[in-house]
């Protein structure tokens, strides 16, 4: 956007500033409030009592320990698997690479909440199919595996982190100059010694950045600790905040929840700051030079089949097994382990129940409206923010860019509490508990991803195109419609689908902001029905949802491949 365009950069700056800073302001103020309810907040009720209670509570330090173990363990598992998969795909002659490229990102079609529920059906001490089979096979008095544990949370979250880390690591592996590895081979170094001493050290800076990003992701996740940790009384930061707000046994202590969220927010901001510092120093770790090169592929020899089997094994555990468990359970009249008798009694009554249960139709309609509002508002706001940041000479464009990126550092559960206080205080605008409240919270949360994508897309559109439109007498809105919209349509559609894909999956923020069954979305309905014991019905919803998300994920991959093909002739 040049000076010829007058889209109100001041208005855009003010809008983003209000959307980001006002919730954080209320979050900070609320952490000092000793009032029982947010509506009773006043300056006379402010104090440090909430922080004192939190820091003197021994349970807080257990919370720190659980969170550290959960995050670090998940990152170790996720990064180890992702590095192995990326290395096999990019640096070896393993067969079936095209299927792995397509298959690993497909695991994003299984929401973390549904993945955790599927593993509960397999490894619950009380109803787990695998546990029941092992008890019957070996005559065990107790279930040998308990998924309701910190180890179970780490394992499931580790699997969930793999696809994103894989997509981030593949370009690093692909762009490495193999000269040092070839020199090591000439000197007689064995392939795996070369990988450990050369490849991994060259990857170290980028790998650390990916690890920090994944730690930030694991830190803010609510669904997996909520499904596996809450029933066992194992809390991490996200689930503890939810338990304080949504407790059924005592009155919520909102001020303490805010004070706990402040600690959570500080940790997230610190990791985000360290992550941005890491990626801002990439020029110190350059591994691609101006010389032409082709990375040398390692011949796996007799290990090729074993390597491919490892990938298939991961895909089975990450996507096929959860889907098959849900598909099987969705046809059960009551929970029972797979057997000839169970298969003889399969029924469609759970799907008929979904068609007749009024709350399912209401939740589906609410979800549809919420994701459409969220996706569209995110795309539009992100585009205009990027237009100011990339195209204008507005004095605050860098600050606007930083404000737009700030929500990335705010965990969803914290964002939910922040907007919870805002919507309760602005009672003249009755949107608390509605899908509008959830849509606003999600839009702010997804703004960082949207602006990153739009910034990159706008940089690819040369200014001479809009200048030509101006010389031809086109008005600003017509230039947007005839120049930017067609050229940036893949980015618009990609961000739009990405937002839908994630808004449907996330349960933490909606659980904080919704009120009443009439405002339930699918993630909340699934959570509540699981909590009330409607497991086969949840499996039916989960099966249909995973199929829908699989189609959306395929659409995202298709758009991404098309964009690469369009850009290829310009290289």
Coordinates of C-alpha atoms in Angstrom, one line a residue:
X1 CA 0.0 0.0 0.0
X2 CA 1.6 3.2 -1.1
X3 CA 0.6 6.7 -0.2
X4 CA -2.0 6.7 -2.9
X5 CA -4.1 4.2 -0.9
X6 CA -6.0 5.5 2.1
X7 CA -7.2 2.4 3.9
X8 CA -6.8 4.1 7.3
X9 CA -3.6 2.7 8.8
X10 CA -4.4 4.6 12.0
X11 CA -7.7 2.8 12.2
X12 CA -6.0 -0.6 11.6
X13 CA -3.3 0.1 14.2
X14 CA -5.9 1.2 16.7
X15 CA -8.1 -1.9 16.1
X16 CA -5.1 -4.3 16.5
X17 CA -3.9 -2.4 19.5
X18 CA -7.3 -2.7 21.2
X19 CA -7.8 -6.3 20.3
X20 CA -4.4 -7.3 21.7
X21 CA -3.6 -4.9 24.6
X22 CA -7.0 -4.5 26.2
X23 CA -7.4 -8.2 27.1
X24 CA -3.8 -8.3 28.4
X25 CA -4.5 -5.2 30.5
X26 CA -7.5 -6.8 32.1
X27 CA -5.6 -10.1 32.6
X28 CA -2.9 -8.2 34.5
X29 CA -5.4 -6.1 36.6
X30 CA -7.4 -9.3 37.3
X31 CA -4.4 -11.0 38.7
X32 CA -4.4 -8.4 41.5
X33 CA -8.1 -8.5 42.2
X34 CA -9.3 -10.2 45.4
X35 CA -13.0 -9.8 44.4
X36 CA -14.9 -13.1 44.2
X37 CA -16.4 -12.2 40.8
X38 CA -14.9 -10.2 37.9
X39 CA -17.9 -8.0 37.9
X40 CA -17.1 -6.9 41.5
X41 CA -13.6 -5.7 40.5
X42 CA -12.6 -2.3 41.8
X43 CA -9.4 -0.5 42.9
X44 CA -10.3 -1.2 46.6
X45 CA -10.1 -5.0 45.9
X46 CA -6.6 -4.9 44.5
X47 CA -3.7 -6.5 46.3
X48 CA -0.9 -9.2 46.1
X49 CA -3.0 -11.8 47.9
X50 CA -3.4 -14.0 44.8
X51 CA 0.3 -14.1 44.1
X52 CA 1.0 -14.9 47.7
X53 CA -1.4 -17.8 47.8
X54 CA 0.0 -19.2 44.6
X55 CA 3.7 -19.0 45.4
X56 CA 3.2 -20.4 48.9
X57 CA 1.1 -23.3 47.8
X58 CA 3.3 -26.4 47.5
X59 CA 1.1 -27.6 44.7
X60 CA 2.4 -24.8 42.5
X61 CA 5.8 -26.3 42.5
X62 CA 4.4 -29.7 41.6
X63 CA 2.7 -27.9 38.8
X64 CA 6.0 -26.4 37.6
X65 CA 7.6 -29.9 37.8
X66 CA 4.8 -31.6 35.9
X67 CA 4.8 -28.9 33.2
X68 CA 8.6 -29.1 32.7
X69 CA 8.5 -32.9 32.5
X70 CA 5.5 -32.8 30.1
X71 CA 6.9 -30.2 27.8
X72 CA 10.5 -31.5 27.7
X73 CA 9.5 -35.1 27.4
X74 CA 7.1 -34.3 24.6
X75 CA 9.7 -32.3 22.7
X76 CA 12.3 -35.0 23.0
X77 CA 10.0 -37.6 21.6
X78 CA 8.6 -35.3 18.9
X79 CA 11.9 -33.9 17.7
X80 CA 13.6 -37.3 17.7
X81 CA 10.9 -38.8 15.5
X82 CA 10.8 -35.7 13.3
X83 CA 14.5 -35.6 12.8
X84 CA 14.6 -39.3 12.0
X85 CA 11.8 -39.0 9.4
X86 CA 13.2 -35.8 7.8
X87 CA 16.7 -37.4 7.6
X88 CA 15.3 -40.6 6.1
X89 CA 13.3 -38.7 3.5
X90 CA 15.9 -36.0 2.5
X91 CA 19.3 -37.7 3.0
X92 CA 18.8 -41.3 2.2
X93 CA 17.5 -43.5 -0.6
X94 CA 14.6 -44.9 1.4
X95 CA 11.7 -46.1 -0.8
X96 CA 8.2 -44.5 -0.9
X97 CA 9.3 -40.9 -0.1
X98 CA 6.3 -39.4 -1.9
X99 CA 3.9 -41.3 0.3
X100 CA 5.8 -40.1 3.4
X101 CA 5.7 -36.5 2.2
X102 CA 1.9 -36.8 1.9
X103 CA 1.3 -39.1 4.9
X104 CA 3.1 -37.3 7.8
X105 CA 1.3 -34.0 7.4
X106 CA -2.0 -36.0 7.3
X107 CA -1.6 -36.7 11.0
X108 CA -2.7 -33.1 11.5
X109 CA -6.2 -34.3 10.6
X110 CA -6.4 -36.1 14.0
X111 CA -7.2 -33.4 16.7
X112 CA -5.2 -33.8 19.9
X113 CA -8.4 -34.3 22.0
X114 CA -9.6 -37.2 19.7
X115 CA -6.1 -38.7 19.7
X116 CA -6.1 -38.7 23.5
X117 CA -9.6 -40.2 23.7
X118 CA -8.6 -43.0 21.2
X119 CA -5.7 -44.0 23.4
X120 CA -7.9 -43.9 26.5
X121 CA -10.1 -46.5 24.7
X122 CA -7.0 -48.6 24.1
X123 CA -5.0 -48.2 27.3
X124 CA -7.4 -47.1 30.1
X125 CA -7.0 -49.3 33.2
X126 CA -10.8 -49.8 33.3
X127 CA -12.0 -50.0 29.7
X128 CA -8.9 -50.1 27.6
X129 CA -9.1 -52.7 24.8
X130 CA -5.4 -53.5 24.9
X131 CA -5.3 -53.7 28.7
X132 CA -8.4 -56.0 28.8
X133 CA -6.8 -58.3 26.1
X134 CA -3.5 -58.4 28.0
X135 CA -5.3 -59.2 31.3
X136 CA -7.2 -62.0 29.7
X137 CA -4.2 -63.4 27.8
X138 CA -1.8 -63.4 30.8
X139 CA -4.2 -63.7 33.7
X140 CA -3.2 -60.3 35.1
X141 CA -5.2 -58.9 38.1
X142 CA -4.5 -55.3 37.2
X143 CA -4.1 -53.4 33.9
X144 CA -0.4 -53.4 32.9
X145 CA -0.5 -50.0 31.3
X146 CA -2.1 -46.8 32.6
X147 CA -2.6 -44.0 30.0
X148 CA -3.8 -41.7 32.7
X149 CA -0.3 -40.7 33.7
X150 CA 2.3 -38.1 33.0
X151 CA 4.1 -40.7 30.8
X152 CA 0.9 -41.2 28.8
X153 CA 0.5 -37.4 28.3
X154 CA 4.2 -37.1 27.1
X155 CA 3.8 -40.0 24.7
X156 CA 0.6 -38.7 23.0
X157 CA 1.8 -35.1 22.8
X158 CA 5.2 -36.3 21.4
X159 CA 3.3 -38.0 18.6
X160 CA 1.2 -34.9 18.0
X161 CA 4.3 -32.6 17.6
X162 CA 5.9 -34.7 14.9
X163 CA 4.2 -33.4 11.7
X164 CA 4.9 -29.7 12.4
X165 CA 8.5 -30.4 13.3
X166 CA 8.9 -32.6 10.2
X167 CA 7.6 -29.8 7.9
X168 CA 10.0 -27.3 9.6
X169 CA 13.0 -29.7 9.4
X170 CA 12.7 -30.9 5.8
X171 CA 13.8 -27.6 4.3
X172 CA 16.8 -27.5 6.6
X173 CA 17.8 -31.0 5.6
X174 CA 17.2 -30.3 1.9
X175 CA 19.3 -27.0 1.9
X176 CA 22.5 -28.4 3.5
X177 CA 25.7 -28.3 1.4
X178 CA 27.0 -31.8 1.6
X179 CA 30.7 -30.8 1.1
X180 CA 31.6 -31.4 4.8
X181 CA 29.8 -34.7 4.9
X182 CA 31.6 -35.8 1.7
X183 CA 34.9 -34.7 3.3
X184 CA 34.2 -36.8 6.3
X185 CA 33.4 -39.8 4.1
X186 CA 36.7 -39.3 2.2
X187 CA 38.4 -39.4 5.6
X188 CA 36.9 -42.8 6.3
X189 CA 34.1 -41.7 8.7
X190 CA 31.2 -44.1 8.9
X191 CA 27.7 -42.8 7.7
X192 CA 26.1 -42.7 11.2
X193 CA 29.3 -41.1 12.7
X194 CA 29.1 -38.4 10.0
X195 CA 25.4 -37.9 10.7
X196 CA 26.1 -37.4 14.4
X197 CA 29.3 -35.3 14.2
X198 CA 28.6 -33.3 11.0
X199 CA 25.0 -33.3 10.0
X200 CA 23.5 -32.8 13.4
X201 CA 26.0 -30.0 14.3
X202 CA 25.2 -28.1 11.1
X203 CA 21.5 -28.5 11.9
X204 CA 21.9 -27.4 15.5
X205 CA 20.9 -23.7 15.3
X206 CA 17.8 -24.5 13.2
X207 CA 17.1 -27.5 15.3
X208 CA 17.2 -25.5 18.5
X209 CA 14.7 -23.0 17.0
X210 CA 12.4 -25.8 16.1
X211 CA 12.7 -27.3 19.6
X212 CA 11.8 -23.9 21.1
X213 CA 8.8 -23.5 18.8
X214 CA 7.6 -27.0 19.7
X215 CA 8.1 -26.4 23.4
X216 CA 5.9 -23.3 23.0
X217 CA 3.3 -25.5 21.3
X218 CA 3.3 -28.2 24.0
X219 CA 3.2 -25.5 26.7
X220 CA -0.1 -24.1 25.5
X221 CA -1.9 -27.4 24.7
X222 CA -4.9 -28.1 26.8
X223 CA -6.7 -31.0 25.2
X224 CA -4.3 -33.9 25.9
X225 CA -3.5 -32.9 29.5
X226 CA -7.2 -32.3 30.0
X227 CA -8.3 -35.7 28.8
X228 CA -5.5 -37.7 30.4
X229 CA -4.4 -35.6 33.3
X230 CA -7.5 -34.2 34.9
X231 CA -9.1 -37.6 35.7
X232 CA -5.9 -38.6 37.5
X233 CA -5.4 -35.3 39.3
X234 CA -2.2 -34.6 37.2
X235 CA -2.1 -30.9 36.4
X236 CA 0.0 -28.8 34.1
X237 CA -0.5 -25.0 33.8
X238 CA -3.3 -25.1 31.2
X239 CA -5.4 -27.7 33.0
X240 CA -4.9 -26.1 36.4
X241 CA -6.1 -22.7 35.2
X242 CA -9.2 -24.5 33.7
X243 CA -9.8 -26.4 36.9
X244 CA -9.8 -23.1 38.9
X245 CA -12.2 -21.4 36.6
X246 CA -14.6 -24.3 35.9
X247 CA -14.5 -26.1 39.2
X248 CA -17.8 -27.9 40.1
X249 CA -16.9 -28.4 43.8
X250 CA -16.0 -24.8 44.9
X251 CA -16.5 -21.3 43.8
X252 CA -14.1 -20.2 41.1
X253 CA -11.2 -18.0 42.3
X254 CA -10.8 -15.8 39.2
X255 CA -8.0 -13.7 40.6
X256 CA -5.8 -16.7 41.4
X257 CA -6.5 -18.1 37.9
X258 CA -5.3 -14.8 36.5
X259 CA -2.2 -14.8 38.7
X260 CA -1.4 -18.3 37.6
X261 CA -2.0 -17.3 34.0
X262 CA 0.5 -14.5 34.4
X263 CA 3.3 -17.0 35.3
X264 CA 2.2 -19.1 32.3
X265 CA 2.2 -16.0 30.1
X266 CA 5.7 -14.9 31.3
X267 CA 7.1 -18.4 30.4
X268 CA 5.5 -18.2 27.0
X269 CA 6.7 -14.7 26.3
X270 CA 10.3 -15.7 27.4
X271 CA 10.4 -18.7 25.1
X272 CA 8.9 -16.6 22.2
X273 CA 11.6 -13.9 22.7
X274 CA 14.3 -16.5 22.7
X275 CA 12.9 -18.1 19.6
X276 CA 12.8 -14.8 17.7
X277 CA 16.4 -14.1 18.7
X278 CA 17.4 -17.5 17.4
X279 CA 15.8 -17.1 14.0
X280 CA 17.1 -13.5 13.7
X281 CA 20.7 -14.8 13.8
X282 CA 20.4 -17.3 11.0
X283 CA 23.0 -15.6 8.9
X284 CA 25.6 -16.7 11.4
X285 CA 24.8 -20.3 10.6
X286 CA 24.6 -20.3 6.8
X287 CA 24.8 -23.7 5.3
X288 CA 23.8 -22.9 1.7
X289 CA 26.4 -21.2 -0.4
X290 CA 26.4 -19.8 -4.0
X291 CA 28.1 -22.9 -5.3
X292 CA 25.9 -25.4 -7.1
X293 CA 25.4 -28.7 -5.3
X294 CA 23.2 -31.7 -4.9
X295 CA 23.0 -33.4 -1.5
X296 CA 24.4 -36.9 -1.6
X297 CA 21.9 -39.6 -0.6
X298 CA 23.1 -42.2 1.8
X299 CA 22.6 -45.7 0.6
X300 CA 20.7 -47.6 3.3
X301 CA 21.3 -51.0 1.7
X302 CA 19.6 -53.7 3.5
X303 CA 18.1 -51.2 6.0
X304 CA 15.8 -49.6 3.4
X305 CA 12.9 -51.8 4.2
X306 CA 13.5 -51.3 8.0
X307 CA 13.5 -47.5 7.5
X308 CA 10.3 -47.6 5.6
X309 CA 8.7 -49.8 8.2
X310 CA 9.6 -47.3 10.9
X311 CA 7.7 -44.6 9.0
X312 CA 4.7 -46.9 8.5
X313 CA 4.8 -47.8 12.2
X314 CA 4.7 -44.1 13.1
X315 CA 1.8 -43.3 10.7
X316 CA -0.1 -46.3 12.0
X317 CA 0.2 -45.1 15.6
X318 CA -0.4 -41.4 14.8
X319 CA -3.4 -41.6 12.4
X320 CA -4.5 -45.1 11.4
X321 CA -4.9 -46.5 14.9
X322 CA -6.9 -43.6 16.4
X323 CA -9.2 -43.5 13.4
X324 CA -9.8 -47.3 13.4
X325 CA -10.5 -47.3 17.2
X326 CA -13.0 -44.5 16.8
X327 CA -14.6 -46.2 13.7
X328 CA -15.0 -49.5 15.6
X329 CA -16.3 -47.9 18.8
X330 CA -18.8 -45.8 16.8
X331 CA -20.6 -49.0 15.8
X332 CA -20.8 -50.4 19.3
X333 CA -24.0 -50.5 21.4
X334 CA -21.8 -50.6 24.5
X335 CA -18.0 -50.6 25.1
X336 CA -16.4 -54.0 24.5
X337 CA -13.0 -55.2 23.2
X338 CA -12.8 -56.3 19.6
X339 CA -14.1 -59.9 19.2
X340 CA -16.2 -62.1 17.0
X341 CA -19.2 -61.4 19.3
X342 CA -18.5 -57.7 19.2
X343 CA -18.4 -57.6 15.4
X344 CA -21.7 -59.5 15.3
X345 CA -23.5 -56.9 17.3
X346 CA -22.3 -53.7 15.4
X347 CA -25.0 -51.2 15.0
X348 CA -25.7 -47.8 13.5
X349 CA -27.7 -46.5 16.5
X350 CA -24.9 -44.0 17.5
X351 CA -25.1 -42.3 14.1
X352 CA -28.9 -42.3 14.4
X353 CA -28.6 -40.8 17.8
X354 CA -26.5 -38.0 16.4
X355 CA -29.1 -37.3 13.8
X356 CA -31.9 -37.1 16.4
X357 CA -30.0 -35.4 19.3
X358 CA -30.8 -31.7 19.1
X359 CA -27.6 -30.5 20.7
X360 CA -25.5 -32.1 17.9
X361 CA -27.3 -30.1 15.2
X362 CA -27.0 -26.9 17.3
X363 CA -23.3 -27.5 17.9
X364 CA -22.7 -28.2 14.2
X365 CA -24.5 -25.0 13.2
X366 CA -22.6 -23.0 15.9
X367 CA -19.3 -24.5 14.8
X368 CA -20.0 -23.7 11.1
X369 CA -20.8 -20.1 11.9
X370 CA -17.8 -19.7 14.3
X371 CA -15.3 -21.1 11.9
X372 CA -16.6 -19.1 9.0
X373 CA -16.6 -15.9 11.0
X374 CA -13.2 -16.6 12.5
X375 CA -11.6 -17.6 9.2
X376 CA -13.0 -14.7 7.2
X377 CA -12.2 -12.1 9.8
X378 CA -8.7 -13.5 10.3
X379 CA -8.0 -13.4 6.5
X380 CA -9.4 -9.8 6.1
X381 CA -7.7 -8.4 9.2
X382 CA -4.4 -10.1 8.4
X383 CA -4.4 -8.8 4.9
X384 CA -5.0 -5.2 5.9
X385 CA -2.4 -5.4 8.7
X386 CA 0.2 -6.8 6.2
X387 CA -0.8 -4.1 3.7
X388 CA 0.2 -1.4 6.2
X389 CA 3.3 -3.2 7.3
X390 CA 4.6 -4.1 3.8
X391 CA 3.3 -1.4 1.5
X392 CA 3.0 1.8 3.6
X393 CA 5.3 4.3 5.2
X394 CA 3.2 4.5 8.3
X395 CA 5.3 5.4 11.3
X396 CA 4.0 2.6 13.4
X397 CA 4.2 -0.2 10.9
X398 CA 6.9 -2.1 12.8
X399 CA 5.1 -1.8 16.1
X400 CA 1.9 -3.0 14.3
X401 CA 3.8 -6.0 13.0
X402 CA 5.0 -6.8 16.5
X403 CA 1.5 -6.3 18.0
X404 CA 0.1 -8.7 15.4
X405 CA 2.7 -11.3 16.3
X406 CA 2.3 -11.0 20.1
X407 CA -0.7 -13.3 20.3
X408 CA 1.5 -16.1 19.2
X409 CA 3.1 -16.0 22.6
X410 CA -0.2 -16.1 24.5
X411 CA -1.5 -19.6 25.2
X412 CA -5.1 -20.2 24.2
X413 CA -6.3 -20.8 27.7
X414 CA -4.7 -17.5 28.8
X415 CA -6.2 -15.7 25.9
X416 CA -9.6 -17.2 26.9
X417 CA -9.3 -15.8 30.5
X418 CA -8.2 -12.4 29.2
X419 CA -11.2 -12.1 26.9
X420 CA -13.4 -13.6 29.7
X421 CA -12.6 -10.5 31.8
X422 CA -13.1 -8.1 28.9
X423 CA -16.5 -9.5 27.9
X424 CA -17.8 -9.5 31.5
X425 CA -16.7 -5.9 32.0
X426 CA -18.2 -4.5 28.8
X427 CA -21.7 -5.8 29.8
X428 CA -23.3 -3.2 27.4
X429 CA -22.2 -5.5 24.6
X430 CA -23.7 -8.9 25.5
X431 CA -21.4 -11.2 23.6
X432 CA -19.9 -13.2 26.5
X433 CA -20.7 -16.9 26.2
X434 CA -21.7 -16.6 22.5
X435 CA -19.9 -17.8 19.3
X436 CA -19.0 -14.2 18.7
X437 CA -16.8 -14.2 21.9
X438 CA -15.1 -17.4 20.7
X439 CA -14.6 -16.0 17.2
X440 CA -13.0 -12.8 18.5
X441 CA -10.7 -14.7 20.7
X442 CA -9.7 -17.1 17.9
X443 CA -9.2 -14.2 15.4
X444 CA -6.8 -12.5 17.7
X445 CA -5.0 -15.8 18.4
X446 CA -4.6 -16.7 14.7
X447 CA -3.6 -13.1 13.7
X448 CA 0.1 -13.9 14.0
X449 CA 0.0 -16.8 11.6
X450 CA -2.2 -14.8 9.2
X451 CA 0.1 -11.8 9.1
X452 CA 3.2 -13.9 8.6
X453 CA 1.6 -15.6 5.6
X454 CA 0.2 -12.4 4.1
X455 CA 3.5 -10.5 4.6
X456 CA 5.3 -13.2 2.5
X457 CA 2.6 -13.2 -0.1
X458 CA 2.5 -9.4 -0.4
X459 CA 6.3 -9.2 -0.8
X460 CA 5.9 -11.4 -4.0
X461 CA 3.5 -8.9 -5.6
X462 CA 5.6 -6.1 -7.2
X463 CA 4.6 -2.5 -6.6
X464 CA 4.5 -1.8 -10.4
X465 CA 1.3 -3.7 -10.7
X466 CA -0.7 -1.5 -8.3
X467 CA 1.1 1.6 -9.8
X468 CA -0.1 0.5 -13.2
X469 CA -3.6 0.2 -11.9
X470 CA -3.3 3.7 -10.4
X471 CA -2.1 5.2 -13.6
X472 CA -5.0 3.6 -15.4
X473 CA -7.4 5.5 -13.0
X474 CA -8.4 2.6 -10.8
X475 CA -9.7 3.4 -7.3
X476 CA -8.0 1.7 -4.3
X477 CA -10.9 -0.7 -3.8
X478 CA -10.8 -1.7 -7.4
X479 CA -7.0 -2.3 -7.3
X480 CA -7.6 -4.6 -4.3
X481 CA -10.3 -6.4 -6.2
X482 CA -8.5 -6.7 -9.6
X483 CA -4.8 -6.9 -8.6
X484 CA -4.3 -8.2 -5.1
X485 CA -7.3 -10.6 -4.8
X486 CA -6.4 -12.8 -7.9
X487 CA -2.7 -12.8 -7.2
X488 CA -3.0 -13.6 -3.5
X489 CA -6.0 -16.0 -3.8
X490 CA -3.8 -19.1 -2.9
X491 CA -2.6 -17.3 0.3
X492 CA -6.1 -16.2 1.2
X493 CA -7.5 -19.7 0.7
X494 CA -4.6 -21.3 2.5
X495 CA -4.9 -19.1 5.6
X496 CA -8.7 -19.5 5.5
X497 CA -8.6 -23.3 5.5
X498 CA -5.7 -23.4 8.0
X499 CA -7.8 -21.3 10.5
X500 CA -10.8 -23.5 10.0
X501 CA -8.7 -26.6 10.6
X502 CA -7.3 -25.2 13.9
X503 CA -10.5 -23.5 15.2
X504 CA -12.4 -26.8 15.0
X505 CA -9.6 -28.7 16.8
X506 CA -9.1 -26.4 19.8
X507 CA -11.2 -26.8 23.0
X508 CA -9.3 -24.7 25.6
X509 CA -10.4 -21.2 24.6
X510 CA -14.1 -22.2 23.8
X511 CA -14.4 -24.0 27.2
X512 CA -13.5 -20.7 28.9
X513 CA -15.7 -18.4 26.8
X514 CA -18.8 -20.4 26.1
X515 CA -21.9 -20.3 28.3
X516 CA -25.0 -22.6 28.0
X517 CA -25.8 -25.5 25.7
X518 CA -27.1 -23.2 23.1
X519 CA -23.6 -21.8 22.5
X520 CA -21.8 -25.1 22.3
X521 CA -19.4 -25.9 19.4
X522 CA -18.3 -29.3 18.4
X523 CA -15.1 -29.3 20.5
X524 CA -17.2 -28.4 23.6
X525 CA -19.9 -30.9 22.8
X526 CA -17.3 -33.7 22.4
X527 CA -15.7 -32.7 25.7
X528 CA -19.0 -32.7 27.6
X529 CA -20.3 -35.9 26.1
X530 CA -17.1 -37.7 26.9
X531 CA -17.2 -36.3 30.4
X532 CA -20.8 -37.6 30.8
X533 CA -19.9 -41.1 29.4
X534 CA -21.4 -41.1 25.9
X535 CA -18.3 -42.7 24.6
X536 CA -19.7 -44.5 21.5
X537 CA -21.6 -41.4 20.4
X538 CA -18.4 -39.4 20.8
X539 CA -16.6 -42.0 18.7
X540 CA -19.3 -41.4 16.0
X541 CA -18.8 -37.6 16.0
X542 CA -15.0 -38.1 16.1
X543 CA -15.0 -40.4 13.1
X544 CA -17.0 -37.9 11.0
X545 CA -14.9 -35.0 12.2
X546 CA -11.6 -36.7 11.4
X547 CA -12.9 -37.5 7.9
X548 CA -13.8 -33.8 7.4
X549 CA -10.5 -32.6 8.7
X550 CA -8.7 -35.1 6.5
X551 CA -10.3 -33.5 3.5
X552 CA -9.4 -30.0 4.6
X553 CA -5.8 -31.1 5.2
X554 CA -5.7 -32.6 1.7
X555 CA -6.9 -29.2 0.4
X556 CA -4.2 -27.4 2.2
X557 CA -1.6 -29.7 0.8
X558 CA -3.0 -29.4 -2.7
X559 CA -2.9 -25.6 -2.4
X560 CA 0.7 -25.7 -1.2
X561 CA 1.8 -28.0 -4.0
X562 CA 0.1 -25.7 -6.6
X563 CA 1.9 -22.7 -5.1
X564 CA 5.2 -24.5 -5.5
X565 CA 4.4 -25.4 -9.1
X566 CA 3.5 -21.8 -9.9
X567 CA 6.7 -20.4 -8.4
X568 CA 8.9 -23.0 -10.0
X569 CA 9.3 -21.3 -13.4
X570 CA 10.4 -18.1 -11.7
X571 CA 13.4 -19.7 -9.9

